[in-house]
Amino acid sequence: MGYLPLNPTRTPPTAAPAPSISAVQKRTLTVLLVSQILSGVGLAAGVTVAGLLAGQMLHNTSLTGLPVALLTAGSAVAAVVIGRVSQRLGRRPGLAAGYLTGALGGTGVVVAAALGSPALLFVSLFLYGAGTTSNLQARYAGADLAAPHQRARATSTVIVATTAGGIAGPLLATPAGHLATALRLPELTGLFLLSTVAFTLAALTLLLWLRPDPLLLARTLPATPAEGAAGGSPSRSGPGLIVGVAVLVLSQLVMVAVMTMTPIHMHAHGFGTAASGLVIALHTGSMYLPSPLAGRLVDRFGATAMSVVTAGTLLAAGVVAALAPGHSFTLITLALVLLGVGWSFGLVTGTAIVTHSTPLATRAKVQGLADVAIAVAGAVGGLASGLVVAFASYPILAVLCGVLAFVAAPAAIVAARKSSARAWPT
């Protein structure tokens, strides 16, 4: 039996064509959307019940701002680590490591409450902050492959995905509490049980499907003229960086300070956990739902105008919160919604400036340091808020925060005039 001769005209199989950058960007955004929805549940737990849990364990309301301070301090350390890991290995391992650390912290909170150990609670809240950092830094991954004129919208697309989990988290406080009680755990640990699972699933989502890594792929692409103008050199950040960080820091400090003490303020005036949870849920929704609008406005009108809008919105939130009677659920809710919208505008605006002002060679590391400043601002706001309310009042805290936020407006205008037109998106 003979062998069939080889066909000399047969062409060898060819490799499938590489997907376009736009296709990879769409896939990246889809994966990030899923992970943000999951991690949004975890993000809400620390905000909604951490202060109440600490107050219950410590029997001291003046320290109820300490848990948020620990969360944000932990997120500051995590921002450095995640930024450096992302810079070296890519977004996927950096963000996933943060979520897994947050899940470990959530488990620790549950154990600490069950054992009645404040020391373990504080350590666990510190670790829990890493999960919130990954949730925040995911917005940078959404912009890695976006065109310069579309970065704000890409960033806002990732941010808005947190809305579903962020709203669901506080609303699940009561049923999650029932679950914890059924497991013979303190009721307030229910959301942390839920968050541990959510953070773990978010990490697995990124590890399995965020391929190719957007930051590593972006480094292989040729730089655009806008990239060259932003930093002036392949390794130096542009002059708008400080302005972007200032917008981010002030927005975070004001938001955390007022938000942290609002549930405590409401409980002091007779509102229950369900009422404060609803307010925080609406606040969380207002933090993320306006993000697409903020992205379009930044891309359309520039960062200077949006910095002024951010400052004015946060000032209005502070004034409404200060003037709202303690028994007025409607006005308190309005104040927290305005607070969330102002934070959303500030996050998208500041992120756009920071990203535009930083070259790819050092972008992830610089973005991590920017988020360190955000976390430190949140820690200061969370810790100081409890002290201000203890020694003054909630309305005084709200007014001080509103006035402080308005500093961002003239700072942005002055910086924009001193910077060249191409240095950052004015």
Coordinates of C-alpha atoms in Angstrom, one line a residue:
M1 CA 0.0 0.0 0.0
G2 CA 1.5 3.3 -1.1
Y3 CA 1.4 6.7 0.6
L4 CA -0.5 9.6 -0.9
P5 CA 1.9 12.3 -2.1
L6 CA 1.9 15.6 -0.4
N7 CA 0.0 18.4 -2.1
P8 CA 2.6 21.0 -3.0
T9 CA -0.1 23.6 -3.6
R10 CA -1.6 23.3 -0.2
T11 CA -1.0 26.4 2.0
P12 CA -0.1 26.0 5.7
P13 CA -2.7 27.1 8.2
T14 CA -2.4 30.7 9.2
A15 CA -2.8 32.1 12.7
A16 CA -6.0 34.0 13.5
P17 CA -5.6 37.8 13.2
A18 CA -4.9 39.7 16.3
P19 CA -7.9 41.5 17.7
S20 CA -8.0 45.3 17.2
I21 CA -7.2 47.6 20.1
S22 CA -10.8 48.8 20.1
A23 CA -12.0 45.2 20.5
V24 CA -9.6 44.6 23.3
Q25 CA -10.7 47.8 25.0
K26 CA -14.4 46.6 24.8
R27 CA -13.5 43.3 26.3
T28 CA -11.4 45.0 29.0
L29 CA -14.3 47.3 29.9
T30 CA -16.7 44.4 30.1
V31 CA -14.5 42.4 32.5
L32 CA -14.0 45.5 34.6
L33 CA -17.7 46.1 34.7
V34 CA -18.4 42.7 36.1
S35 CA -15.6 43.0 38.8
Q36 CA -16.8 46.5 39.7
I37 CA -20.4 45.3 40.3
L38 CA -19.2 42.5 42.6
S39 CA -16.7 44.7 44.5
G40 CA -19.2 47.5 44.9
V41 CA -21.0 45.3 47.4
G42 CA -17.8 45.1 49.4
L43 CA -17.2 48.8 49.1
A44 CA -20.5 49.6 50.8
A45 CA -20.1 47.4 53.9
G46 CA -17.4 49.5 55.5
V47 CA -19.3 52.6 54.9
T48 CA -22.7 51.4 56.2
V49 CA -21.9 49.4 59.3
A50 CA -18.2 49.7 60.2
G51 CA -18.8 52.8 62.4
L52 CA -21.8 51.3 64.1
L53 CA -20.0 48.0 64.7
A54 CA -17.0 49.8 66.3
G55 CA -19.3 52.0 68.4
Q56 CA -21.1 48.9 69.6
M57 CA -17.9 47.2 70.6
L58 CA -16.1 50.2 72.1
H59 CA -19.2 51.8 73.7
N60 CA -17.7 55.2 72.6
T61 CA -19.4 57.3 69.9
S62 CA -16.5 59.8 69.7
L63 CA -14.4 57.0 68.0
T64 CA -17.0 56.0 65.5
G65 CA -14.9 57.7 62.8
L66 CA -11.9 55.5 63.6
P67 CA -13.1 52.5 61.4
V68 CA -13.3 54.6 58.3
A69 CA -10.0 56.1 59.1
L70 CA -8.5 52.6 59.4
L71 CA -10.1 51.6 56.1
T72 CA -8.7 54.5 54.3
A73 CA -5.3 54.2 55.9
G74 CA -5.2 50.6 54.8
S75 CA -6.3 51.6 51.3
A76 CA -3.4 54.1 51.3
V77 CA -0.8 51.4 51.9
A78 CA -2.6 49.2 49.4
A79 CA -2.5 51.9 46.8
V80 CA 1.3 52.0 46.9
V81 CA 1.5 48.2 46.7
I82 CA -1.1 47.8 44.0
G83 CA 0.4 50.7 42.0
R84 CA 3.9 49.2 42.1
V85 CA 2.7 45.6 41.3
S86 CA 0.6 47.0 38.4
Q87 CA 3.6 49.0 37.1
R88 CA 5.8 45.9 37.1
L89 CA 3.4 43.0 36.3
G90 CA 0.2 44.6 35.0
R91 CA -3.2 45.6 36.2
R92 CA -4.6 42.0 36.5
P93 CA -2.3 40.8 39.4
G94 CA -2.3 44.2 41.1
L95 CA -6.0 44.6 41.3
A96 CA -6.7 40.9 42.1
A97 CA -4.2 41.0 45.0
G98 CA -6.1 44.0 46.5
Y99 CA -9.4 42.2 46.3
L100 CA -8.1 39.1 47.9
T101 CA -6.5 41.1 50.7
G102 CA -9.9 42.9 51.2
A103 CA -11.6 39.5 51.5
L104 CA -9.1 38.4 54.1
G105 CA -9.9 41.6 56.0
G106 CA -13.7 41.0 55.8
T107 CA -13.2 37.5 57.3
G108 CA -11.2 39.1 60.1
V109 CA -13.9 41.6 60.9
V110 CA -16.4 38.8 61.3
V111 CA -14.1 36.8 63.6
A112 CA -13.2 40.0 65.6
A113 CA -16.9 40.8 66.2
A114 CA -17.6 37.2 67.2
L115 CA -14.7 37.2 69.7
G116 CA -15.3 40.7 70.9
S117 CA -11.8 41.8 70.0
P118 CA -11.4 45.5 69.0
A119 CA -7.7 45.0 68.2
L120 CA -8.4 42.3 65.6
L121 CA -11.3 44.5 64.3
F122 CA -8.9 47.4 63.7
V123 CA -6.3 45.2 62.0
S124 CA -9.0 43.6 59.8
L125 CA -10.5 46.9 58.8
F126 CA -7.0 48.0 57.8
L127 CA -6.7 45.0 55.5
Y128 CA -10.2 45.5 54.3
G129 CA -9.2 48.8 52.8
A130 CA -7.2 47.0 50.1
G131 CA -10.4 45.8 48.5
T132 CA -11.7 49.4 48.3
T133 CA -8.4 50.5 46.7
S134 CA -8.7 47.9 44.0
N135 CA -12.3 49.0 43.3
L136 CA -11.0 52.6 43.0
Q137 CA -7.9 51.8 40.9
A138 CA -9.8 49.8 38.4
R139 CA -10.9 53.1 36.8
Y140 CA -7.3 53.5 35.6
A141 CA -7.3 50.2 33.9
G142 CA -10.4 51.3 31.9
A143 CA -8.4 54.2 30.5
D144 CA -5.2 52.4 29.6
L145 CA -6.2 51.6 26.0
A146 CA -8.6 54.5 25.5
A147 CA -7.8 57.4 23.1
P148 CA -6.8 60.6 25.0
H149 CA -10.0 62.4 24.0
Q150 CA -12.1 59.4 25.4
R151 CA -10.3 58.7 28.6
A152 CA -12.7 60.5 30.9
R153 CA -15.6 58.5 29.4
A154 CA -13.7 55.2 29.7
T155 CA -12.9 56.0 33.3
S156 CA -16.5 56.9 34.1
T157 CA -17.8 53.7 32.4
V158 CA -15.8 51.7 35.0
I159 CA -16.8 53.9 37.9
V160 CA -20.5 53.7 37.1
A161 CA -20.4 49.9 37.2
T162 CA -19.9 50.1 41.0
T163 CA -23.4 51.5 41.3
A164 CA -25.2 48.2 41.3
G165 CA -23.2 46.7 44.0
G166 CA -22.8 49.9 45.9
I167 CA -26.6 50.4 46.1
A168 CA -27.3 46.7 46.8
G169 CA -24.8 46.6 49.6
P170 CA -26.5 49.0 52.1
L171 CA -30.0 47.7 51.1
L172 CA -28.9 44.2 52.0
A173 CA -27.8 45.3 55.5
T174 CA -31.0 44.0 57.1
P175 CA -31.2 40.6 55.4
A176 CA -27.5 40.1 55.7
G177 CA -27.9 40.8 59.4
H178 CA -30.6 38.1 59.6
L179 CA -28.2 35.7 58.0
A180 CA -25.4 36.6 60.5
T181 CA -27.9 36.1 63.4
A182 CA -28.9 32.7 62.0
L183 CA -25.2 31.8 62.0
R184 CA -25.0 33.0 65.6
L185 CA -22.8 35.9 64.7
P186 CA -23.3 39.6 65.6
E187 CA -26.0 41.1 63.3
L188 CA -23.7 43.9 62.0
T189 CA -21.2 41.4 60.6
G190 CA -23.7 40.3 57.9
L191 CA -22.5 42.8 55.3
F192 CA -18.9 41.8 55.9
L193 CA -19.8 38.1 55.3
L194 CA -21.3 39.2 52.0
S195 CA -18.4 41.4 51.1
T196 CA -15.8 38.7 51.6
V197 CA -17.6 36.6 49.0
A198 CA -18.0 39.6 46.7
F199 CA -14.3 40.6 46.8
T200 CA -13.2 37.0 46.2
L201 CA -15.4 36.7 43.1
A202 CA -14.1 40.1 41.8
A203 CA -10.5 38.8 42.1
L204 CA -11.3 35.6 40.3
T205 CA -13.1 37.5 37.5
L206 CA -10.0 39.6 36.8
L207 CA -7.5 36.7 37.1
L208 CA -9.5 34.6 34.6
W209 CA -10.6 37.1 32.0
L210 CA -8.6 40.3 32.1
R211 CA -6.5 39.2 29.2
P212 CA -4.5 40.7 27.6
D213 CA -3.5 43.0 30.4
P214 CA -4.5 46.6 29.3
L215 CA -1.5 48.3 30.8
L216 CA 1.1 45.9 29.4
L217 CA -0.5 46.1 26.0
A218 CA -0.7 49.9 26.1
R219 CA 3.1 50.0 26.5
T220 CA 3.6 48.2 23.2
L221 CA 1.6 50.8 21.3
P222 CA 3.2 53.9 19.7
A223 CA 2.7 57.1 21.7
T224 CA 0.3 59.7 20.4
P225 CA 1.2 63.4 20.2
A226 CA -1.0 64.1 23.2
E227 CA 1.0 61.5 25.2
G228 CA 4.2 63.3 24.4
A229 CA 2.7 66.7 25.3
A230 CA 1.3 65.5 28.6
G231 CA 4.5 64.9 30.4
G232 CA 7.1 66.6 28.3
S233 CA 9.3 63.5 28.4
P234 CA 8.8 59.8 28.5
S235 CA 9.4 59.6 32.3
R236 CA 8.3 63.0 33.7
S237 CA 4.8 64.0 34.8
G238 CA 3.1 67.1 33.5
P239 CA 2.4 70.3 35.5
G240 CA -1.3 69.4 35.8
L241 CA -0.6 66.4 38.1
I242 CA -0.7 68.5 41.3
V243 CA -4.0 70.0 40.3
G244 CA -5.5 66.6 39.6
V245 CA -4.4 65.3 42.9
A246 CA -5.8 68.3 44.7
V247 CA -9.2 67.8 43.1
L248 CA -9.2 64.2 44.1
V249 CA -8.0 64.8 47.6
L250 CA -10.5 67.5 48.5
S251 CA -13.4 65.6 47.0
Q252 CA -12.5 62.5 49.0
L253 CA -11.9 64.3 52.3
V254 CA -15.2 66.2 52.2
M255 CA -17.2 63.2 51.1
V256 CA -15.8 60.8 53.7
A257 CA -16.1 63.3 56.5
V258 CA -19.8 64.1 56.0
M259 CA -20.8 60.6 54.9
T260 CA -19.1 58.9 57.9
M261 CA -21.1 60.9 60.5
T262 CA -24.5 60.9 58.7
P263 CA -25.6 57.5 59.9
I264 CA -24.5 58.4 63.5
H265 CA -26.3 61.8 63.2
M266 CA -29.5 60.0 62.0
H267 CA -29.4 57.4 64.7
A268 CA -29.1 60.2 67.3
H269 CA -32.3 61.6 66.0
G270 CA -34.3 58.4 66.1
F271 CA -33.7 56.8 62.7
G272 CA -33.0 53.1 62.5
T273 CA -30.5 51.1 60.5
A274 CA -32.9 50.7 57.6
A275 CA -33.3 54.4 57.2
S276 CA -29.6 55.2 57.4
G277 CA -28.9 52.3 55.0
L278 CA -31.4 53.7 52.5
V279 CA -29.7 57.1 52.7
I280 CA -26.2 55.6 52.2
A281 CA -27.6 53.5 49.3
L282 CA -28.9 56.7 47.6
H283 CA -25.7 58.5 48.4
T284 CA -23.6 55.6 46.9
G285 CA -25.8 55.6 43.8
S286 CA -25.3 59.3 43.4
M287 CA -21.5 58.7 43.6
Y288 CA -21.4 56.4 40.6
L289 CA -24.5 56.9 38.5
P290 CA -23.5 60.5 37.3
S291 CA -20.1 59.2 36.2
P292 CA -20.9 58.9 32.5
L293 CA -22.3 62.4 32.5
A294 CA -19.2 63.6 34.3
G295 CA -17.0 61.9 31.7
R296 CA -18.7 63.4 28.8
L297 CA -18.6 66.9 30.4
V298 CA -14.9 66.6 31.1
D299 CA -14.2 65.5 27.5
R300 CA -16.5 68.2 26.2
F301 CA -15.8 71.3 28.4
G302 CA -12.5 70.5 30.0
A303 CA -11.2 69.9 33.5
T304 CA -11.1 73.5 34.6
A305 CA -14.8 74.0 34.2
M306 CA -15.6 70.7 35.8
S307 CA -13.3 71.5 38.8
V308 CA -15.4 74.6 39.4
V309 CA -18.6 72.5 39.1
T310 CA -17.2 70.0 41.5
A311 CA -16.4 72.6 44.1
G312 CA -19.8 74.2 43.8
T313 CA -21.7 70.9 44.2
L314 CA -19.8 69.9 47.3
L315 CA -20.3 73.3 48.8
A316 CA -24.1 73.0 48.2
A317 CA -24.1 69.6 49.8
G318 CA -22.4 70.9 52.9
V319 CA -24.9 73.8 53.2
V320 CA -27.9 71.6 52.8
A321 CA -26.6 69.1 55.4
A322 CA -25.9 71.9 57.8
L323 CA -29.3 73.5 57.5
A324 CA -31.3 70.2 57.4
P325 CA -33.2 69.5 60.6
G326 CA -32.2 66.3 62.3
H327 CA -35.6 64.7 61.8
S328 CA -35.8 65.6 58.1
F329 CA -35.2 62.4 56.2
T330 CA -35.8 64.2 52.8
L331 CA -33.2 67.0 53.3
I332 CA -30.6 64.7 54.8
T333 CA -31.0 62.5 51.8
L334 CA -30.8 65.5 49.4
A335 CA -27.5 66.6 51.1
L336 CA -26.0 63.1 50.7
V337 CA -27.1 62.9 47.1
L338 CA -25.4 66.2 46.3
L339 CA -22.4 65.0 48.2
G340 CA -22.2 61.9 46.0
V341 CA -22.6 63.8 42.8
G342 CA -19.9 66.3 43.8
W343 CA -17.6 63.4 44.6
S344 CA -18.4 61.7 41.3
F345 CA -17.5 64.9 39.4
G346 CA -14.3 65.3 41.3
L347 CA -13.2 61.7 40.9
V348 CA -13.7 61.8 37.1
T349 CA -12.2 65.2 36.7
G350 CA -9.2 64.6 38.9
T351 CA -8.5 61.2 37.3
A352 CA -8.6 62.7 33.8
I353 CA -6.0 65.3 34.8
V354 CA -3.7 62.8 36.6
T355 CA -3.9 60.3 33.7
H356 CA -3.3 63.0 31.0
S357 CA -0.4 64.4 32.9
T358 CA 1.5 61.1 33.5
P359 CA 3.5 59.2 30.8
L360 CA 3.0 55.4 30.4
A361 CA 6.5 54.7 31.7
T362 CA 5.5 55.7 35.2
R363 CA 1.7 55.9 35.0
A364 CA 0.6 53.0 37.2
K365 CA 3.1 54.0 40.0
V366 CA 2.1 57.7 39.9
Q367 CA -1.6 56.8 39.8
G368 CA -1.0 54.6 42.9
L369 CA 0.6 57.5 44.7
A370 CA -2.3 59.7 43.7
D371 CA -4.6 57.2 45.3
V372 CA -2.4 57.2 48.4
A373 CA -3.2 60.9 48.7
I374 CA -6.9 60.1 48.3
A375 CA -6.8 57.5 51.0
V376 CA -4.9 59.7 53.4
A377 CA -7.5 62.4 52.8
G378 CA -10.2 59.9 53.5
A379 CA -8.5 58.8 56.7
V380 CA -8.1 62.3 57.9
G381 CA -11.8 63.1 57.0
G382 CA -13.0 59.9 58.8
L383 CA -11.1 60.4 61.9
A384 CA -11.6 64.2 62.2
S385 CA -15.3 63.9 61.5
G386 CA -16.0 62.0 64.7
L387 CA -14.0 64.5 66.8
V388 CA -15.6 67.6 65.2
V389 CA -19.1 66.2 65.8
A390 CA -18.2 65.2 69.4
F391 CA -16.8 68.6 70.3
A392 CA -19.0 70.8 68.0
S393 CA -21.9 69.4 65.9
Y394 CA -22.8 67.7 62.7
P395 CA -23.9 71.0 61.1
I396 CA -20.5 72.6 61.9
L397 CA -18.8 69.7 60.3
A398 CA -20.9 70.0 57.1
V399 CA -20.3 73.7 56.8
L400 CA -16.5 73.3 57.3
C401 CA -16.4 70.6 54.7
G402 CA -18.4 72.6 52.1
V403 CA -16.1 75.6 52.5
L404 CA -13.0 73.5 52.3
A405 CA -14.3 71.9 49.0
F406 CA -14.7 75.3 47.4
V407 CA -10.9 75.8 47.6
A408 CA -10.6 73.5 44.6
A409 CA -12.2 76.0 42.2
P410 CA -9.8 78.9 42.4
A411 CA -6.8 76.5 42.7
A412 CA -7.8 74.8 39.4
I413 CA -8.3 78.1 37.6
V414 CA -5.0 79.5 38.7
A415 CA -3.2 76.3 37.8
A416 CA -4.8 76.2 34.4
R417 CA -3.7 79.7 33.6
K418 CA -0.1 78.9 34.6
S419 CA 0.0 75.6 32.7
S420 CA 0.3 75.4 28.9
A421 CA -2.8 74.7 26.9
R422 CA -1.5 71.2 26.1
A423 CA -0.3 70.3 29.6
W424 CA -3.6 69.1 30.9
P425 CA -7.2 69.1 29.5
T426 CA -8.4 72.6 30.3

